[in-house]
Short mmCIF file of C-alpha atoms in Angstrom, two decimals:
data_model
loop_
_atom_site.label_atom_id
_atom_site.label_comp_id
_atom_site.label_asym_id
_atom_site.label_seq_id
_atom_site.Cartn_x
_atom_site.Cartn_y
_atom_site.Cartn_z
CA MET A 1 17.77 -13.89 -12.46
CA LYS A 2 18.91 -10.13 -13.50
CA THR A 3 17.53 -7.83 -12.04
CA GLU A 4 18.36 -3.84 -11.78
CA GLN A 5 17.75 -1.47 -8.28
CA ALA A 6 17.15 1.66 -8.35
CA SER A 7 16.56 4.83 -5.80
CA TYR A 8 14.11 7.25 -5.92
CA GLY A 9 12.85 10.28 -4.29
CA ALA A 10 9.39 11.23 -2.91
CA GLY A 11 7.28 12.53 -5.21
CA GLU A 12 8.74 10.71 -8.01
CA THR A 13 7.41 8.08 -10.50
CA ILE A 14 9.08 5.08 -10.81
CA VAL A 15 6.44 3.67 -12.62
CA PRO A 16 4.32 5.57 -15.63
CA ALA A 17 0.95 5.47 -16.78
CA ASN A 18 0.02 3.92 -19.81
CA ALA A 19 3.70 1.92 -19.85
CA SER A 20 3.70 -1.28 -21.66
CA PRO A 21 6.93 -2.26 -18.94
CA ASN A 22 9.07 -5.43 -20.00
CA ARG A 23 9.87 -5.50 -15.83
CA SER A 24 8.06 -5.33 -12.73
CA CYS A 25 8.80 -3.83 -9.59
CA MET A 26 9.79 -5.40 -6.19
CA MET A 27 9.67 -2.79 -3.37
CA LEU A 28 12.88 -3.05 -1.34
CA ARG A 29 12.52 0.45 0.97
CA GLY A 30 10.07 3.10 2.10
CA LEU A 31 6.38 3.60 0.58
CA SER A 32 4.75 3.73 -3.12
CA ALA A 33 1.18 4.77 -3.96
CA ARG A 34 -0.24 3.89 -6.98
CA SER A 35 -2.35 6.97 -8.48
CA ASN A 36 -4.31 7.86 -10.86
CA ARG A 37 -4.79 10.18 -12.35
CA LEU A 38 -9.40 11.56 -13.03
CA VAL A 39 -10.54 11.87 -16.70
CA GLY A 40 -11.44 14.59 -18.32
CA ARG A 41 -9.44 16.35 -14.40
CA PRO A 42 -6.12 15.83 -15.23
CA ASP A 43 -4.36 17.94 -12.20
CA ASP A 44 -6.25 15.62 -10.08
CA ARG A 45 -5.45 11.82 -8.44
CA VAL A 46 -6.71 9.35 -6.29
CA ILE A 47 -4.57 6.73 -4.31
CA THR A 48 -5.69 3.35 -4.90
CA ALA A 49 -3.10 1.48 -3.87
CA LEU A 50 0.38 1.09 -0.49
CA HIS A 51 3.28 -0.52 -0.79
CA VAL A 52 5.39 -1.56 1.13
CA PRO A 53 9.29 -3.62 1.38
CA GLY A 54 8.40 -6.73 -0.50
CA ASP A 55 5.55 -5.58 -2.62
CA PHE A 56 6.11 -6.16 -5.91
CA VAL A 57 3.84 -2.82 -7.00
CA ASP A 58 2.92 -3.44 -10.95
CA LEU A 59 2.66 -7.16 -10.47
CA HIS A 60 -0.18 -7.29 -12.94
CA ALA A 61 2.10 -5.73 -15.76
CA PHE A 62 2.68 -9.09 -15.96
CA VAL A 63 0.02 -10.41 -17.87
CA LEU A 64 -1.55 -6.52 -19.04
CA SER A 65 -0.94 -4.95 -22.39
CA LYS A 66 0.17 -1.22 -20.13
CA LEU A 67 -0.71 0.01 -16.72
CA ASP A 68 -3.98 2.39 -15.55
CA HIS A 69 -2.27 4.09 -13.08
CA SER A 70 1.08 5.37 -11.66
CA ILE A 71 3.16 3.84 -8.74
CA VAL A 72 4.80 6.87 -7.06
CA ALA A 73 8.03 7.15 -3.48
CA VAL A 74 5.96 8.12 -0.77
CA GLY A 75 8.93 9.49 1.52
CA PRO A 76 12.55 8.57 -0.33
CA VAL A 77 12.49 4.15 -1.46
CA GLU A 78 14.40 2.30 -2.58
CA VAL A 79 14.04 -1.24 -5.31
CA GLU A 80 14.39 -3.49 -8.14
CA TYR A 81 13.36 -4.47 -11.43
CA ILE A 82 12.81 -8.20 -12.66
CA ASP A 83 12.37 -8.39 -16.47
CA HIS A 84 9.42 -10.06 -17.12
CA ALA A 85 11.55 -12.73 -19.18
CA ASP A 86 12.98 -14.05 -15.72
CA LEU A 87 9.28 -14.11 -14.94
CA THR A 88 7.84 -16.51 -17.44
CA GLU A 89 10.71 -19.18 -16.46
CA ILE A 90 9.48 -19.30 -13.55
CA THR A 91 5.96 -19.03 -14.03
CA ARG A 92 6.66 -22.50 -16.64
CA ASN A 93 9.33 -24.23 -14.64
CA PHE A 94 8.34 -23.28 -11.17
CA PRO A 95 4.82 -23.65 -10.04
CA HIS A 96 5.23 -23.31 -6.36
CA LEU A 97 6.77 -19.38 -6.72
CA THR A 98 3.76 -18.95 -9.85
CA ARG A 99 1.76 -19.88 -6.56
CA LEU A 100 2.97 -17.00 -4.83
CA LEU A 101 3.23 -14.61 -7.25
CA TRP A 102 -0.39 -15.50 -7.57
CA MET A 103 -1.34 -14.90 -4.35
CA ALA A 104 0.00 -11.66 -4.57
CA THR A 105 -1.59 -10.45 -6.72
CA MET A 106 -4.61 -11.71 -4.15
CA ILE A 107 -3.83 -10.27 -1.81
CA ASP A 108 -3.43 -6.61 -3.35
CA ALA A 109 -7.37 -7.80 -4.72
CA ALA A 110 -8.33 -7.82 -0.48
CA ILE A 111 -7.05 -5.07 0.04
CA HIS A 112 -8.70 -2.79 -2.81
CA ARG A 113 -11.25 -5.38 -1.66
CA GLN A 114 -11.10 -4.37 2.48
CA TRP A 115 -11.02 -0.10 1.25
CA LEU A 116 -13.98 -0.11 -0.29
CA ILE A 117 -15.66 -1.56 2.78
CA ALA A 118 -14.14 0.28 4.85
CA ALA A 119 -15.27 3.53 3.20
CA ALA A 120 -18.37 2.75 2.36
CA SER A 121 -19.81 1.63 5.91
CA LEU A 122 -17.22 4.37 8.59
CA ARG A 123 -17.23 8.08 9.67
CA SER A 124 -14.25 9.69 9.34
CA SER A 125 -12.57 9.81 12.24
CA ALA A 126 -12.52 5.26 11.52
CA HIS A 127 -11.53 4.93 8.19
CA LEU A 128 -8.52 7.12 8.68
CA ALA A 129 -8.26 4.21 11.79
CA HIS A 130 -8.77 1.50 9.63
CA LEU A 131 -6.07 2.99 7.49
CA VAL A 132 -3.36 3.67 10.60
CA CYS A 133 -4.19 -0.55 12.11
CA GLU A 134 -3.43 -1.44 8.47
CA VAL A 135 -0.17 -0.18 7.39
CA TYR A 136 1.33 -0.86 10.06
CA THR A 137 0.12 -4.48 10.75
CA ARG A 138 1.89 -4.93 7.33
CA LEU A 139 5.04 -2.74 7.68
CA ASN A 140 4.95 -4.68 11.07
CA ALA A 141 5.17 -7.61 8.77
CA VAL A 142 8.11 -7.20 7.36
CA GLY A 143 9.35 -5.69 10.22
CA ALA A 144 9.84 -2.59 8.48
CA ALA A 145 7.55 -0.92 12.51
CA SER A 146 7.37 -2.70 16.19
CA ASP A 147 6.82 -2.03 19.05
CA GLY A 148 3.74 0.10 17.69
CA GLN A 149 5.49 2.59 15.59
CA PHE A 150 5.70 3.32 12.95
CA GLN A 151 6.60 6.13 9.97
CA LEU A 152 3.77 7.75 7.29
CA PRO A 153 4.96 10.04 5.19
CA LEU A 154 1.95 11.57 3.30
CA LEU A 155 0.92 14.90 3.45
CA GLN A 156 -3.16 15.45 4.69
CA ARG A 157 -4.00 16.12 1.19
CA GLU A 158 -2.52 12.25 0.32
CA LEU A 159 -4.49 11.65 3.03
CA ALA A 160 -7.40 12.81 1.39
CA ASP A 161 -6.56 11.28 -1.62
CA ILE A 162 -6.70 7.49 -0.13
CA LEU A 163 -9.85 8.55 2.15
CA GLY A 164 -11.37 10.37 -0.88
CA TYR A 165 -12.66 14.19 2.45
CA SER A 166 -11.19 16.53 2.30
CA PRO A 167 -7.53 18.05 3.44
CA ILE A 168 -9.78 19.73 5.91
CA HIS A 169 -11.68 16.60 7.10
CA VAL A 170 -8.87 14.64 7.11
CA ASN A 171 -6.46 17.08 10.01
CA ARG A 172 -10.30 16.26 12.19
CA ALA A 173 -9.78 13.35 12.26
CA VAL A 174 -6.79 12.45 13.00
CA ARG A 175 -6.90 15.50 15.56
CA ASP A 176 -9.23 13.10 16.93
CA LEU A 177 -7.68 9.81 17.36
CA ARG A 178 -5.51 12.30 19.02
CA ASP A 179 -8.06 13.77 21.53
CA ARG A 180 -9.66 10.05 22.22
CA GLY A 181 -5.65 9.40 23.59
CA LEU A 182 -5.55 6.37 20.38
CA ILE A 183 -2.78 7.41 19.40
CA ARG A 184 0.31 10.46 18.95
CA TRP A 185 0.67 11.56 14.90
CA SER A 186 3.66 13.83 14.84
CA GLY A 187 4.92 15.05 10.84
CA PRO A 188 5.40 10.88 9.85
CA ASP A 189 5.72 9.76 12.65
CA ILE A 190 2.49 7.71 14.08
CA THR A 191 3.32 6.28 17.78
CA ILE A 192 -0.53 3.01 18.37
CA LEU A 193 -1.36 4.17 22.58
CA ASP A 194 -4.35 2.24 22.03
CA TRP A 195 -4.37 -1.38 19.89
CA LYS A 196 -7.33 -2.33 21.02
CA GLY A 197 -8.96 0.36 21.32
CA LEU A 198 -7.35 1.62 17.94
CA THR A 199 -8.48 -1.86 15.66
CA THR A 200 -12.14 -1.72 17.90
CA LEU A 201 -12.49 2.53 16.49
CA ALA A 202 -11.60 0.80 13.35
CA ARG A 203 -13.09 -2.76 13.08
CA PHE A 204 -10.32 -3.61 11.82
CA ASP A 205 -9.67 -7.04 11.43
CA PRO A 206 -6.25 -8.47 10.06
CA ALA A 207 -6.98 -11.76 8.39
CA TYR A 208 -8.16 -10.03 4.48
CA LEU A 209 -4.04 -9.69 4.77
CA ASP A 210 -3.13 -13.60 4.68
CA LEU A 211 -0.21 -13.26 7.22
CA GLU A 212 -1.12 -16.05 8.00
CA ARG A 213 2.08 -18.59 8.29
CA VAL A 214 1.45 -22.46 5.84
CA LYS A 215 1.45 -24.02 3.20
CA ARG A 216 1.15 -22.29 -0.49
#
């Protein structure tokens, strides 16, 4: 299988929008974001997904004619590109691996649905708490976070792009989580001080992440 590794700095584009790539990209280290530009407002964007190590950030590009979004680095990242010709070979000859690739796209879709549910049902502090719980859980599952500690190198305006609030509202939500004694947050470093309290506030149930180890 032919692969190629690459490194990117914060804010650099890993996969451009409107591209018709002949390879797909897997995260090896760091975080990346799926970024959509708003129609008629090209300087504004919405972050519609976060990707952790082990994620195929654009696996759907394997079957779509082009991407309607870009993938950008959140902090320094390392990625690995896999040619679509090799993915075609996998889908032709390795049904179990094909099911796993399919599962990856299904989990991606489940995360999208949960983001919509959180946006519709949670107030700002609980909404932010839900994001913190999700990112920690996903990073912990791949060995990139432990003991309630992880890094989230997002600016408050980028958190605002994810949550749909103004940076001022995000600042207030961060302060509220601190004041409740749920987290310690300094720069990119987050420490979860009260996991039960945080998950209760966020109404967080990790079942949608499908992390249980079962035969696929």
